[in-house]
Structures are given as structure tokens and as C-alpha cells.
Tab-separated table of C-alpha atoms and ligand atoms in Angstrom:
chain	number	residue	atom	x	y	z
M	16	MET	CA	0.049	0.005	-0.200
M	17	GLY	CA	1.104	3.462	-0.875
M	18	THR	CA	-0.289	6.872	-0.960
M	19	PHE	CA	0.779	10.079	-2.887
M	20	SER	CA	0.624	13.793	-1.570
M	21	LYS	CA	-1.765	16.079	-3.357
M	22	ASP	CA	1.201	17.869	-5.071
M	23	PHE	CA	2.735	14.702	-6.811
M	24	ILE	CA	2.090	14.827	-10.108
M	25	PHE	CA	0.802	12.067	-12.428
M	26	GLY	CA	0.704	12.139	-15.996
M	27	THR	CA	0.729	10.348	-19.326
M	28	ALA	CA	3.050	10.996	-22.208
M	29	THR	CA	4.055	10.452	-25.991
M	30	SER	CA	6.374	12.061	-28.436
M	31	SER	CA	5.746	14.081	-31.535
M	32	TYR	CA	6.910	11.223	-34.365
M	33	GLN	CA	5.552	8.514	-32.541
M	34	ILE	CA	1.980	10.059	-32.743
M	35	GLU	CA	1.279	13.418	-34.835
M	36	GLY	CA	1.374	12.066	-38.752
M	37	ALA	CA	0.677	14.942	-40.897
M	38	ILE	CA	4.399	15.152	-41.890
M	39	LYS	CA	4.029	17.394	-44.906
M	40	GLU	CA	1.536	19.351	-43.266
M	41	GLY	CA	1.561	22.856	-41.689
M	42	GLY	CA	4.781	23.744	-43.449
M	43	ARG	CA	6.857	20.666	-41.988
M	44	THR	CA	9.549	19.402	-43.730
M	45	PRO	CA	11.511	15.656	-43.524
M	46	SER	CA	12.897	14.734	-40.261
M	47	ILE	CA	15.650	12.023	-39.995
M	48	TRP	CA	12.821	10.006	-39.043
M	49	ASP	CA	11.133	10.157	-42.385
M	50	THR	CA	14.169	9.123	-44.425
M	51	PHE	CA	15.320	6.303	-41.906
M	52	SER	CA	11.916	5.000	-41.823
M	53	SER	CA	11.604	4.868	-45.610
M	54	ILE	CA	14.839	2.857	-46.238
M	55	PRO	CA	13.991	-0.690	-46.441
M	56	GLY	CA	15.087	-3.078	-43.641
M	57	LYS	CA	15.641	-0.433	-41.250
M	58	VAL	CA	12.032	-0.433	-39.257
M	59	VAL	CA	10.210	-3.991	-38.780
M	60	ASN	CA	7.346	-3.989	-41.134
M	61	GLY	CA	8.609	-1.203	-43.361
M	62	ASP	CA	6.449	0.979	-41.004
M	63	THR	CA	7.030	4.698	-40.809
M	64	GLY	CA	5.354	7.880	-39.134
M	65	GLU	CA	3.395	9.027	-41.981
M	66	MET	CA	0.069	8.626	-40.216
M	67	ALA	CA	1.071	7.362	-36.830
M	68	CYS	CA	-1.792	8.191	-34.949
M	69	ASP	CA	-3.018	10.899	-36.607
M	70	HIS	CA	-2.775	13.006	-33.261
M	71	TYR	CA	-2.129	16.488	-35.717
M	72	HIS	CA	-5.977	15.968	-36.487
M	73	ARG	CA	-7.430	14.288	-33.593
M	74	PHE	CA	-5.479	15.762	-30.537
M	75	GLU	CA	-9.086	17.104	-29.547
M	76	GLU	CA	-10.113	13.663	-29.000
M	77	ASP	CA	-7.126	12.578	-27.580
M	78	ILE	CA	-7.244	15.491	-24.904
M	79	GLU	CA	-10.655	14.153	-24.082
M	80	ILE	CA	-9.120	10.705	-23.363
M	81	ILE	CA	-6.538	12.160	-21.131
M	82	LYS	CA	-8.578	14.154	-19.217
M	83	SER	CA	-11.035	11.201	-18.317
M	84	LEU	CA	-8.000	9.558	-16.815
M	85	GLY	CA	-7.719	12.360	-14.215
M	86	VAL	CA	-4.249	12.903	-14.498
M	87	ASP	CA	-2.579	16.292	-13.883
M	88	SER	CA	-0.108	16.778	-16.520
M	89	TYR	CA	0.487	15.278	-20.176
M	90	ARG	CA	3.829	15.272	-21.527
M	91	PHE	CA	4.498	15.857	-25.188
M	92	SER	CA	7.268	16.832	-27.696
M	93	ILE	CA	7.792	19.294	-30.367
M	94	ALA	CA	8.570	18.313	-33.835
M	95	TRP	CA	11.920	20.753	-34.816
M	96	PRO	CA	11.271	20.342	-38.382
M	97	ARG	CA	7.465	22.030	-37.850
M	98	ILE	CA	9.210	24.870	-36.189
M	99	PHE	CA	12.317	25.153	-38.368
M	100	PRO	CA	11.709	23.671	-41.661
M	101	GLU	CA	14.947	24.951	-43.139
M	102	GLU	CA	17.768	26.533	-41.274
M	103	GLY	CA	17.087	29.796	-39.687
M	104	VAL	CA	13.302	29.810	-41.378
M	105	TYR	CA	10.889	30.420	-38.207
M	106	ASN	CA	7.714	28.540	-39.272
M	107	PRO	CA	4.899	30.197	-37.042
M	108	GLU	CA	1.902	27.805	-38.497
M	109	GLY	CA	3.906	24.890	-37.117
M	110	MET	CA	4.082	26.453	-33.706
M	111	ASP	CA	0.604	27.213	-33.616
M	112	PHE	CA	-0.095	23.615	-33.423
M	113	TYR	CA	1.786	23.200	-30.070
M	114	VAL	CA	-0.187	26.924	-29.014
M	115	ASN	CA	-3.309	25.369	-29.738
M	116	LEU	CA	-2.499	22.132	-27.911
M	117	SER	CA	-1.582	23.477	-24.550
M	118	LYS	CA	-4.312	26.095	-24.421
M	119	GLN	CA	-6.816	23.275	-24.872
M	120	LEU	CA	-4.867	21.077	-22.369
M	121	LEU	CA	-4.806	24.129	-19.830
M	122	ALA	CA	-8.484	24.766	-20.581
M	123	GLN	CA	-9.243	21.038	-19.384
M	124	GLY	CA	-6.747	21.333	-16.411
M	125	ILE	CA	-4.187	19.524	-17.677
M	126	LYS	CA	-0.631	20.899	-17.239
M	127	PRO	CA	1.631	20.799	-20.345
M	128	PHE	CA	4.966	19.372	-19.707
M	129	VAL	CA	7.339	19.822	-22.939
M	130	THR	CA	10.319	18.397	-24.281
M	131	ILE	CA	11.866	20.145	-27.106
M	132	TYR	CA	14.032	17.109	-28.468
M	133	HIS	CA	12.415	13.528	-28.514
M	134	TRP	CA	14.726	12.871	-31.809
M	135	ASP	CA	12.916	14.103	-34.839
M	136	MET	CA	15.716	16.356	-36.164
M	137	PRO	CA	15.096	17.962	-39.244
M	138	GLN	CA	16.745	16.517	-42.358
M	139	TRP	CA	18.555	19.740	-43.371
M	140	ALA	CA	20.455	19.600	-40.041
M	141	HIS	CA	21.383	16.117	-40.721
M	142	GLU	CA	22.764	16.773	-43.973
M	143	LYS	CA	25.001	19.708	-42.534
M	144	GLY	CA	26.529	16.690	-40.366
M	145	GLY	CA	23.517	16.528	-37.679
M	146	TRP	CA	24.619	16.200	-33.953
M	147	VAL	CA	28.241	15.405	-35.225
M	148	ASN	CA	28.537	18.761	-36.082
M	149	ARG	CA	29.170	21.450	-33.227
M	150	ASP	CA	26.824	23.835	-35.467
M	151	SER	CA	24.130	21.951	-34.074
M	152	VAL	CA	24.367	23.520	-30.633
M	153	LYS	CA	23.543	26.582	-32.330
M	154	TRP	CA	20.712	25.048	-34.542
M	155	PHE	CA	19.255	23.713	-31.253
M	156	LYS	CA	19.399	26.927	-29.005
M	157	GLU	CA	17.636	28.694	-31.767
M	158	TYR	CA	14.881	26.283	-31.761
M	159	ALA	CA	14.718	25.914	-28.254
M	160	GLN	CA	14.503	29.914	-27.987
M	161	ALA	CA	12.004	29.810	-30.198
M	162	CYS	CA	9.894	27.448	-28.299
M	163	PHE	CA	10.169	29.244	-25.100
M	164	LYS	CA	9.106	32.422	-26.594
M	165	ALA	CA	5.976	31.127	-27.911
M	166	LEU	CA	4.892	28.321	-25.241
M	167	ASP	CA	6.506	29.540	-21.987
M	168	GLU	CA	3.339	31.348	-20.688
M	169	TYR	CA	1.261	27.472	-21.132
M	170	VAL	CA	4.233	25.471	-20.170
M	171	ASP	CA	4.446	23.792	-17.021
M	172	MET	CA	7.911	22.372	-17.068
M	173	TRP	CA	10.328	21.875	-19.770
M	174	ILE	CA	12.823	19.121	-20.687
M	175	THR	CA	15.426	20.030	-23.078
M	176	HIS	CA	16.338	16.609	-24.598
M	177	ASN	CA	14.708	12.954	-24.330
M	178	GLU	CA	17.406	9.945	-23.836
M	179	PRO	CA	20.566	11.565	-25.391
M	180	TRP	CA	21.966	8.009	-25.103
M	181	CYS	CA	19.274	6.862	-27.560
M	182	ALA	CA	19.926	9.884	-30.211
M	183	ALA	CA	23.708	9.603	-29.921
M	184	LEU	CA	24.489	5.876	-29.573
M	185	LEU	CA	21.569	4.014	-30.987
M	186	GLY	CA	21.564	6.312	-33.862
M	187	TYR	CA	25.263	7.236	-34.583
M	188	HIS	CA	26.860	3.825	-32.870
M	189	GLN	CA	24.559	1.102	-33.209
M	190	GLY	CA	22.691	2.733	-36.385
M	191	VAL	CA	19.011	1.198	-35.099
M	192	HIS	CA	17.680	4.770	-34.953
M	193	ALA	CA	18.066	7.484	-37.018
M	194	PRO	CA	20.491	8.861	-38.676
M	195	GLY	CA	21.914	4.949	-38.868
M	196	HIS	CA	25.278	5.579	-38.493
M	197	THR	CA	27.615	2.997	-36.826
M	198	ASN	CA	30.701	4.895	-35.933
M	199	MET	CA	31.636	5.189	-32.109
M	200	ASP	CA	33.729	8.299	-33.021
M	201	GLU	CA	30.628	10.268	-34.367
M	202	ALA	CA	28.506	8.750	-31.683
M	203	VAL	CA	30.821	10.421	-28.842
M	204	LYS	CA	30.584	13.803	-30.570
M	205	ALA	CA	26.845	13.480	-31.087
M	206	ALA	CA	26.494	12.525	-27.508
M	207	HIS	CA	28.600	15.689	-26.279
M	208	HIS	CA	26.855	18.147	-28.917
M	209	ILE	CA	23.579	17.042	-27.437
M	210	MET	CA	24.657	17.606	-23.989
M	211	LEU	CA	26.042	20.642	-24.657
M	212	SER	CA	23.030	22.245	-26.543
M	213	HIS	CA	21.133	21.107	-23.393
M	214	GLY	CA	23.594	23.234	-20.999
M	215	GLU	CA	23.197	26.215	-23.732
M	216	ALA	CA	19.402	25.700	-23.557
M	217	VAL	CA	19.102	26.155	-19.913
M	218	LYS	CA	21.279	28.763	-19.504
M	219	LEU	CA	19.645	31.023	-22.110
M	220	TYR	CA	16.310	30.051	-20.384
M	221	LYS	CA	17.483	31.232	-17.282
M	222	GLU	CA	20.103	33.943	-17.528
M	223	GLU	CA	19.113	35.602	-20.798
M	224	LEU	CA	15.225	35.161	-21.094
M	225	LYS	CA	15.030	35.141	-17.075
M	226	LEU	CA	12.329	32.572	-17.077
M	227	GLU	CA	11.156	30.745	-14.483
M	228	LYS	CA	9.437	27.433	-15.241
M	229	PRO	CA	11.256	24.389	-14.012
M	230	ILE	CA	13.723	22.657	-16.553
M	231	GLY	CA	15.747	19.703	-16.835
M	232	ILE	CA	16.649	17.087	-19.127
M	233	THR	CA	15.490	13.197	-19.120
M	234	LEU	CA	17.935	10.391	-19.435
M	235	ASN	CA	17.301	6.599	-20.051
M	236	LEU	CA	18.903	4.741	-17.102
M	237	SER	CA	18.898	1.173	-16.426
M	238	PRO	CA	20.577	-0.459	-13.345
M	239	ILE	CA	23.474	-2.982	-14.907
M	240	TYR	CA	24.243	-6.265	-13.115
M	241	ALA	CA	26.993	-9.034	-13.456
M	242	ALA	CA	26.147	-12.194	-14.456
M	243	SER	CA	28.488	-13.605	-11.621
M	244	ASN	CA	30.884	-12.033	-9.316
M	245	SER	CA	33.987	-13.013	-11.519
M	246	GLN	CA	36.216	-10.278	-12.214
M	247	ASN	CA	35.450	-10.535	-15.812
M	248	ASP	CA	31.515	-10.000	-15.448
M	249	LEU	CA	32.264	-6.934	-12.950
M	250	LEU	CA	34.018	-5.380	-15.408
M	251	ALA	CA	31.420	-5.833	-18.373
M	252	ALA	CA	28.745	-4.444	-15.929
M	253	ASN	CA	30.981	-1.580	-15.158
M	254	ASN	CA	31.587	-0.896	-18.812
M	255	MET	CA	27.859	-1.265	-19.726
M	256	ASP	CA	27.036	0.982	-16.838
M	257	GLY	CA	29.450	3.698	-17.995
M	258	TYR	CA	28.166	3.482	-21.576
M	259	LEU	CA	24.834	3.793	-20.873
M	260	ASN	CA	24.594	5.876	-17.419
M	261	ARG	CA	27.410	7.321	-16.481
M	262	TRP	CA	28.767	8.871	-20.073
M	263	PHE	CA	25.402	11.007	-19.189
M	264	LEU	CA	25.160	11.295	-15.600
M	265	ASP	CA	28.837	12.319	-15.097
M	266	PRO	CA	28.927	15.153	-17.221
M	267	ILE	CA	25.347	16.314	-16.362
M	268	PHE	CA	26.020	15.908	-12.733
M	269	LYS	CA	30.081	16.135	-11.993
M	270	GLY	CA	31.038	18.030	-14.717
M	271	LYS	CA	33.489	15.321	-16.283
M	272	TYR	CA	33.206	12.520	-18.029
M	273	PRO	CA	34.539	9.195	-16.769
M	274	GLU	CA	37.887	8.207	-17.404
M	275	ASP	CA	37.706	4.696	-17.683
M	276	MET	CA	35.369	5.321	-20.560
M	277	MET	CA	37.318	7.686	-22.270
M	278	ASN	CA	40.004	5.192	-22.083
M	279	LEU	CA	38.069	2.266	-23.318
M	280	TYR	CA	36.671	4.535	-26.324
M	281	SER	CA	40.032	5.862	-27.257
M	282	LYS	CA	40.350	2.837	-29.683
M	283	TYR	CA	37.549	4.701	-31.795
M	284	VAL	CA	38.072	8.302	-30.491
M	285	HIS	CA	41.390	9.089	-31.762
M	286	SER	CA	41.257	12.906	-30.142
M	287	TYR	CA	39.104	14.446	-27.328
M	288	GLU	CA	39.808	17.938	-28.954
M	289	PHE	CA	36.033	18.426	-29.616
M	290	ILE	CA	35.744	18.729	-25.945
M	291	GLN	CA	36.477	22.747	-25.643
M	292	SER	CA	37.639	24.139	-21.981
M	293	ASP	CA	33.959	25.576	-20.864
M	294	ASP	CA	31.971	22.504	-22.486
M	295	LEU	CA	31.814	20.627	-19.397
M	296	GLU	CA	30.855	23.601	-17.173
M	297	LEU	CA	27.833	24.460	-19.482
M	298	ILE	CA	26.930	20.636	-19.798
M	299	SER	CA	26.652	20.780	-15.874
M	300	TYR	CA	24.446	24.002	-15.701
M	301	PRO	CA	22.249	23.565	-12.608
M	302	CYS	CA	18.843	22.633	-13.938
M	303	ASP	CA	15.484	22.334	-11.703
M	304	PHE	CA	15.180	18.292	-11.832
M	305	LEU	CA	15.965	14.999	-13.211
M	306	GLY	CA	14.080	13.107	-15.603
M	307	ILE	CA	14.168	9.589	-15.735
M	308	ASN	CA	12.676	6.934	-18.204
M	309	PHE	CA	13.145	3.444	-16.653
M	310	TYR	CA	11.729	0.134	-18.307
M	311	ASN	CA	14.439	-2.292	-16.858
M	312	ARG	CA	17.253	-3.760	-15.390
M	313	GLN	CA	19.771	-5.369	-17.708
M	314	LEU	CA	22.143	-8.019	-16.882
M	315	VAL	CA	25.456	-8.613	-18.572
M	316	GLU	CA	28.663	-10.806	-18.728
M	317	PHE	CA	31.913	-10.517	-19.959
M	318	SER	CA	32.375	-11.190	-24.171
M	319	GLY	CA	36.139	-10.565	-24.969
M	320	ALA	CA	35.176	-10.500	-28.730
M	321	SER	CA	32.710	-7.494	-28.310
M	322	ASP	CA	33.882	-3.576	-28.422
M	323	PHE	CA	33.357	-2.978	-24.465
M	324	LEU	CA	34.214	-6.140	-23.333
M	325	TYR	CA	30.269	-7.069	-22.449
M	326	ARG	CA	27.167	-8.735	-23.617
M	327	LEU	CA	23.820	-9.027	-22.335
M	328	ALA	CA	23.398	-12.551	-20.538
M	329	TYR	CA	20.570	-14.486	-19.952
M	330	SER	CA	17.969	-13.625	-17.157
M	331	ASP	CA	15.375	-15.764	-15.449
M	332	TYR	CA	13.296	-12.848	-14.560
M	333	PRO	CA	9.577	-12.269	-15.862
M	334	LYS	CA	9.653	-10.143	-19.081
M	335	SER	CA	7.800	-7.760	-21.337
M	336	GLY	CA	6.501	-8.302	-24.518
M	337	MET	CA	9.932	-6.272	-25.694
M	338	GLY	CA	12.061	-9.070	-23.814
M	339	TRP	CA	12.803	-6.544	-20.861
M	340	ASP	CA	13.629	-7.697	-17.532
M	341	ILE	CA	10.509	-6.514	-15.331
M	342	SER	CA	12.313	-5.070	-12.636
M	343	PRO	CA	10.744	-2.774	-9.809
M	344	LYS	CA	13.312	-3.551	-7.060
M	345	GLU	CA	16.165	-2.733	-9.418
M	346	PHE	CA	14.036	0.824	-10.151
M	347	LYS	CA	14.464	1.175	-6.563
M	348	SER	CA	18.401	0.698	-6.621
M	349	LEU	CA	18.626	2.957	-9.222
M	350	ILE	CA	17.120	5.447	-7.104
M	351	TYR	CA	19.024	4.947	-4.189
M	352	ARG	CA	22.331	5.037	-6.090
M	353	LEU	CA	21.470	8.644	-7.964
M	354	ARG	CA	20.487	10.007	-4.457
M	355	GLN	CA	23.906	8.651	-3.054
M	356	GLU	CA	26.246	9.333	-5.817
M	357	TYR	CA	24.845	12.229	-8.213
M	358	THR	CA	21.885	14.677	-7.284
M	359	GLN	CA	19.445	15.701	-4.446
M	360	LEU	CA	16.998	17.580	-7.360
M	361	PRO	CA	13.580	16.369	-7.563
M	362	ILE	CA	13.045	13.342	-9.821
M	363	TYR	CA	10.553	12.847	-12.153
M	364	ILE	CA	9.729	9.384	-13.800
M	365	THR	CA	8.872	10.848	-17.215
M	366	GLU	CA	8.259	7.139	-18.678
M	367	ASN	CA	7.565	4.062	-17.415
M	368	GLY	CA	5.475	1.737	-18.909
M	369	ALA	CA	5.407	-1.810	-21.149
M	370	ALA	CA	4.514	-3.076	-24.415
M	371	PHE	CA	2.531	-6.604	-24.402
M	372	ASP	CA	0.859	-8.416	-27.121
M	373	ASP	CA	-2.677	-6.676	-26.627
M	374	VAL	CA	-6.056	-8.523	-27.666
M	375	LEU	CA	-8.781	-6.293	-28.847
M	376	GLU	CA	-12.029	-7.591	-28.048
M	377	GLU	CA	-15.384	-7.894	-30.209
M	378	ASP	CA	-16.475	-5.449	-27.659
M	379	GLY	CA	-14.167	-3.067	-27.888
M	380	THR	CA	-12.485	-3.919	-24.265
M	381	VAL	CA	-8.779	-4.853	-23.752
M	382	HIS	CA	-7.706	-7.076	-20.835
M	383	ASP	CA	-4.104	-6.303	-20.650
M	384	THR	CA	-3.383	-7.699	-17.251
M	385	ASP	CA	0.239	-7.700	-17.680
M	386	ARG	CA	0.408	-4.273	-18.261
M	387	LYS	CA	-1.889	-3.404	-15.436
M	388	GLN	CA	0.607	-5.137	-12.993
M	389	TYR	CA	3.696	-4.041	-14.423
M	390	MET	CA	2.252	-0.335	-13.824
M	391	GLU	CA	0.987	-1.186	-10.616
M	392	GLN	CA	4.416	-2.490	-9.523
M	393	HIS	CA	6.489	0.292	-10.624
M	394	ILE	CA	3.890	2.929	-8.852
M	395	LEU	CA	4.089	1.042	-5.650
M	396	ALA	CA	7.692	1.315	-5.610
M	397	VAL	CA	7.676	4.986	-6.563
M	398	ALA	CA	5.343	5.541	-3.168
M	399	GLU	CA	7.669	3.364	-1.212
M	400	LEU	CA	10.476	5.404	-2.775
M	401	ASN	CA	8.605	8.542	-1.692
M	402	GLN	CA	8.155	6.933	2.170
M	403	GLU	CA	11.952	6.807	2.389
M	404	GLY	CA	12.289	10.545	1.251
M	405	MET	CA	13.341	9.786	-2.405
M	406	ASN	CA	11.703	12.757	-3.780
M	407	ILE	CA	10.088	11.251	-6.479
M	408	ALA	CA	7.751	14.351	-7.878
M	409	GLY	CA	6.179	12.950	-10.347
M	410	TYR	CA	5.005	9.896	-12.649
M	411	TYR	CA	4.278	9.751	-16.377
M	412	LEU	CA	3.387	6.693	-17.713
M	413	TRP	CA	4.509	5.629	-21.378
M	414	SER	CA	2.111	6.091	-23.181
M	415	LEU	CA	-0.914	7.296	-23.384
M	416	LEU	CA	-1.652	5.803	-27.033
M	417	ASP	CA	-0.133	2.499	-28.891
M	418	ASN	CA	2.340	4.407	-31.615
M	419	PHE	CA	5.337	4.330	-33.963
M	420	GLU	CA	7.724	2.145	-31.513
M	421	TRP	CA	10.826	3.447	-33.462
M	422	ALA	CA	12.743	0.761	-35.320
M	423	PHE	CA	9.770	-1.821	-33.977
M	424	GLY	CA	7.045	0.318	-36.122
M	425	TYR	CA	3.488	-0.072	-34.845
M	426	GLY	CA	4.115	-4.075	-33.726
M	427	LYS	CA	4.822	-3.309	-30.231
M	428	ARG	CA	2.229	-1.506	-28.470
M	429	PHE	CA	2.636	0.410	-25.128
M	430	GLY	CA	-0.269	2.321	-24.777
M	431	ILE	CA	-2.858	2.443	-22.118
M	432	VAL	CA	-5.345	3.196	-25.097
M	433	TYR	CA	-5.340	1.152	-27.784
M	434	VAL	CA	-5.200	2.447	-31.343
M	435	ASP	CA	-6.637	0.536	-34.302
M	436	PHE	CA	-4.163	1.835	-37.172
M	437	GLU	CA	-6.632	0.931	-39.964
M	438	THR	CA	-9.456	3.123	-38.464
M	439	GLN	CA	-7.695	5.158	-36.066
M	440	LYS	CA	-10.306	4.413	-33.523
M	441	ARG	CA	-8.989	4.599	-29.942
M	442	TYR	CA	-9.888	2.025	-27.420
M	443	VAL	CA	-9.266	2.440	-23.442
M	444	LYS	CA	-7.222	-0.386	-22.152
M	445	ASP	CA	-7.959	-1.891	-18.895
M	446	SER	CA	-4.950	-0.345	-17.727
M	447	ALA	CA	-5.860	2.883	-18.559
M	448	LYS	CA	-9.032	2.439	-16.246
M	449	ARG	CA	-6.879	1.329	-13.305
M	450	TYR	CA	-4.640	4.130	-14.054
M	451	ALA	CA	-7.374	6.357	-13.554
M	452	GLU	CA	-8.478	4.744	-10.284
M	453	ILE	CA	-5.203	4.967	-8.687
M	454	VAL	CA	-4.760	8.661	-9.979
M	455	GLY	CA	-8.579	9.476	-8.352
M	456	ALA	CA	-7.413	7.816	-5.208
M	457	ARG	CA	-3.748	8.889	-5.114
M	458	LYS	CA	-3.150	5.500	-3.523
M	459	ILE	CA	-2.088	2.400	-4.796
O	501	FCB	C1	12.040	5.241	-24.553
O	501	FCB	C2	11.337	6.409	-25.776
O	501	FCB	C3	9.823	6.549	-26.220
O	501	FCB	C4	9.423	4.880	-26.017
O	501	FCB	C5	9.862	3.964	-25.167
O	501	FCB	C6	9.421	2.706	-25.141
O	501	FCB	O1	13.637	5.069	-25.035
O	501	FCB	O2	11.731	7.476	-25.137
O	501	FCB	O3	10.085	7.377	-27.146
O	501	FCB	O4	10.178	4.458	-27.429
O	501	FCB	O5	11.344	4.343	-25.042
């Protein structure tokens, strides 16, 4: 049993490319995800975000659904190519969509929580080198400034970037996300520029624009465990923790990169001169909160044949539909570690949820017991963490709607609302009803 104070924020989350569709409307130009998903073999089933959930046209219906959940807040992201369809060309029509969305949310008593970058970089920026080019910091700053100016009066809180690890490492090292490169040197530079652009944006917001809403960044953190206590497996776990977690936590909270990882990466990154003298100070510019997207723990073992000496190990934990370990206990351990080693800032769980194979019944119901259970376990963990003084300020369920799950296309359903992608009809799943109950009672 756990309870939540009246100030605790319950919400639900989405992102622009995953739900909007309307890729050619309102002056929008292509993003790297339009390009990437149109290359055969990159996304399961050849799916793209062309239609997605058609949220661009159906946002009013979607706001009704959010309202019916009784949540305090809705987290969404802005599509950069709607705002700057070309370098230096501001598109007010693109911004109007988000002004309107925010106003209508507010009218229903729902607080807009806005992510500025959730991976849909404009194709024009990519063609000029994307995040590997240091100019990306300048482009992002201009884009962030336009968002702050147009939306700050409506927005409750700001997130600069969603999961820089995915944008940089999945996009430029593993090649499974846009732009699909497999080059570690590029990935490390991309990560650096993304974090630098975060720092620039926060500084701009606070120092130049003197705006006052809370602003922060969202990291995807996953506690890493060694498959055994052998020296080899412990080394493997250390390296994966460095690759996924510390490479971002250390610069943001400690103003330095982890040296063990710099050494390991130097096989691919032959010079660190792209890290200029004041960069780390900017990257660690003080924020107001830390956002965390939590899905699973990971178990690893030593592998001499892999780049960084680790590979995923067999784990006997129960799994979600992504094959990810369901691990609410380790979620709590992650928070303890953050409190001990990194920060006392308020923490928002900006995403948590699970994909499972849902069945839409003839009567329009979806009995997603697995998802309901996953959600309950993690919300209970949040309540317990707060009883222990861990200061989790909010929880956002991922996701409001089934949507375009990146390289997995529409096959992986994370929504608490089922979307029939043929008809665009929405069906509220059992998990959504249960979530509304928890939010209403502020009790689990
Ligand atoms: C996170 C992303 C989000 C969604 C979930 C399942 O990494 O931020 O867009 O894909 O995973």
C-alpha cells in the first residue's frame, strides 16, 4: 500500500514523431526519422510515422481521453522540422499547433510538460552533419529559444532532451535509430553536442530570457548487473554502466566524463579535442529536476569479442513484450544510487510502461492484465521510495496511445489506449481504467 500527496504529479507521455502523422502539413519538412524509416529494412514491416496516430488532426479527441484519466499533466514533444523547416527559417504555423494544444490542455486543467527534442531532427540539419557537427548546438539553441518564447506562458515544465543516449548511441553507434550510422567516434561527438545544447538551452532560459518554469533533462537509465561475481563479469557490468548511464550522468552532475570510458573509447575516438574548455561547465549548468525514463534492469556478462567487453546475459526474470526484465526492485536501487552518487534534485519518472501483445475484444475492451500489473508494481515502488524520502515528484506513464515504436514500428504496443491503425479508432484498455483509479484515489 502506498499513498501520494496532492502535489505529486501523475501524467502520461507521448512524443511528436510517434503519434502526430501529418508529416507534410503545416509547413513541416522531413525529419531524420522520415528518411530513416523509408529505407527498407530499417523499421519492422516497413512502418513509418507518416500517419502514426493522426494526432495532428485528432488531438482534441486525445485531450478528452487524457482528461478522462484524471491526470494532472501531459508530456508531449515538439517536432523541430515544424518549427524550423529550413535552417534559420521560423515557421509560425508549425508553432501554432503546439500553442493550441497547450491552451486546450490548460482549459481542461491539464499541465503541459514539454520535451523540446525527442529525436526528430530536421533532415536539413542532418545534411549539415547532424549532431556530429558542433553547429548543431547553435541550431538547437535557436529552436529552443523559439519554443520558450512562444510557449513558456502555457508550459508547466520543460525538458530539453529526451534520452541523449538513444539519439547518440543508437543513432550513430549502433545504427538502429535514425540516422543509422555505425561510428563510435561520431556517436561520442553527437552525445557531447547534445549535452552541450542542453546546457546552452538551460543557460539561455535562465540567464538571458530570465524565465522561471522548472527545466531539466530526461535520461534513460538502466541499472546494470553482472551475471556473476567473476572479475570478468564485474568489468563487463562496469563498462555497460559507463556506456549507458555514467557517460551522461557524470558530465551533467559532476562536470566530467568518466575516465575509464574515455580510455576504452579511445580505440575509436582518437582525439578528445572536440571537448572545448568551458563545455563541461555548460553541460553541468544547474537544472531544476532530473527526468528518468525507466523500463528495465539489464544483466551482462564478459565477452572478449565485443567492443566494450560485455554482452547481455541470460536472465530468468519475467519479461515484457520487448523481452525486457520486469524489475521494480532494481528501479528502487537505481534511485538510491542516484541519491547517493549524483543529485538531490526532484526526480520525475518521465516514462515508465510496457509493451505486451494486446487483444482487442469484439466489445472494444482490452484486458491487458500484464501491463496493469507492471504499472502497479512500479507505481507502488514510487510510493515506497517517497516514504523513504527519495523525492520523486511525478510519474508519467508511457504511453497514452499505442504508437510508432521506432525501429519496431507499430507491432509493439505501449499504450494504455489501444489504437486501431486502420480506422484510427481509440479503445481504452483496462490499464487505463486502473490508472485512472489510482490517480483518482492517490493510492495504490
Ligand atoms: C523510450 C522512448 C520512447 C519510447 C519508449 C518505449 O526509450 O523515449 O519514445 O519509445 O522508450
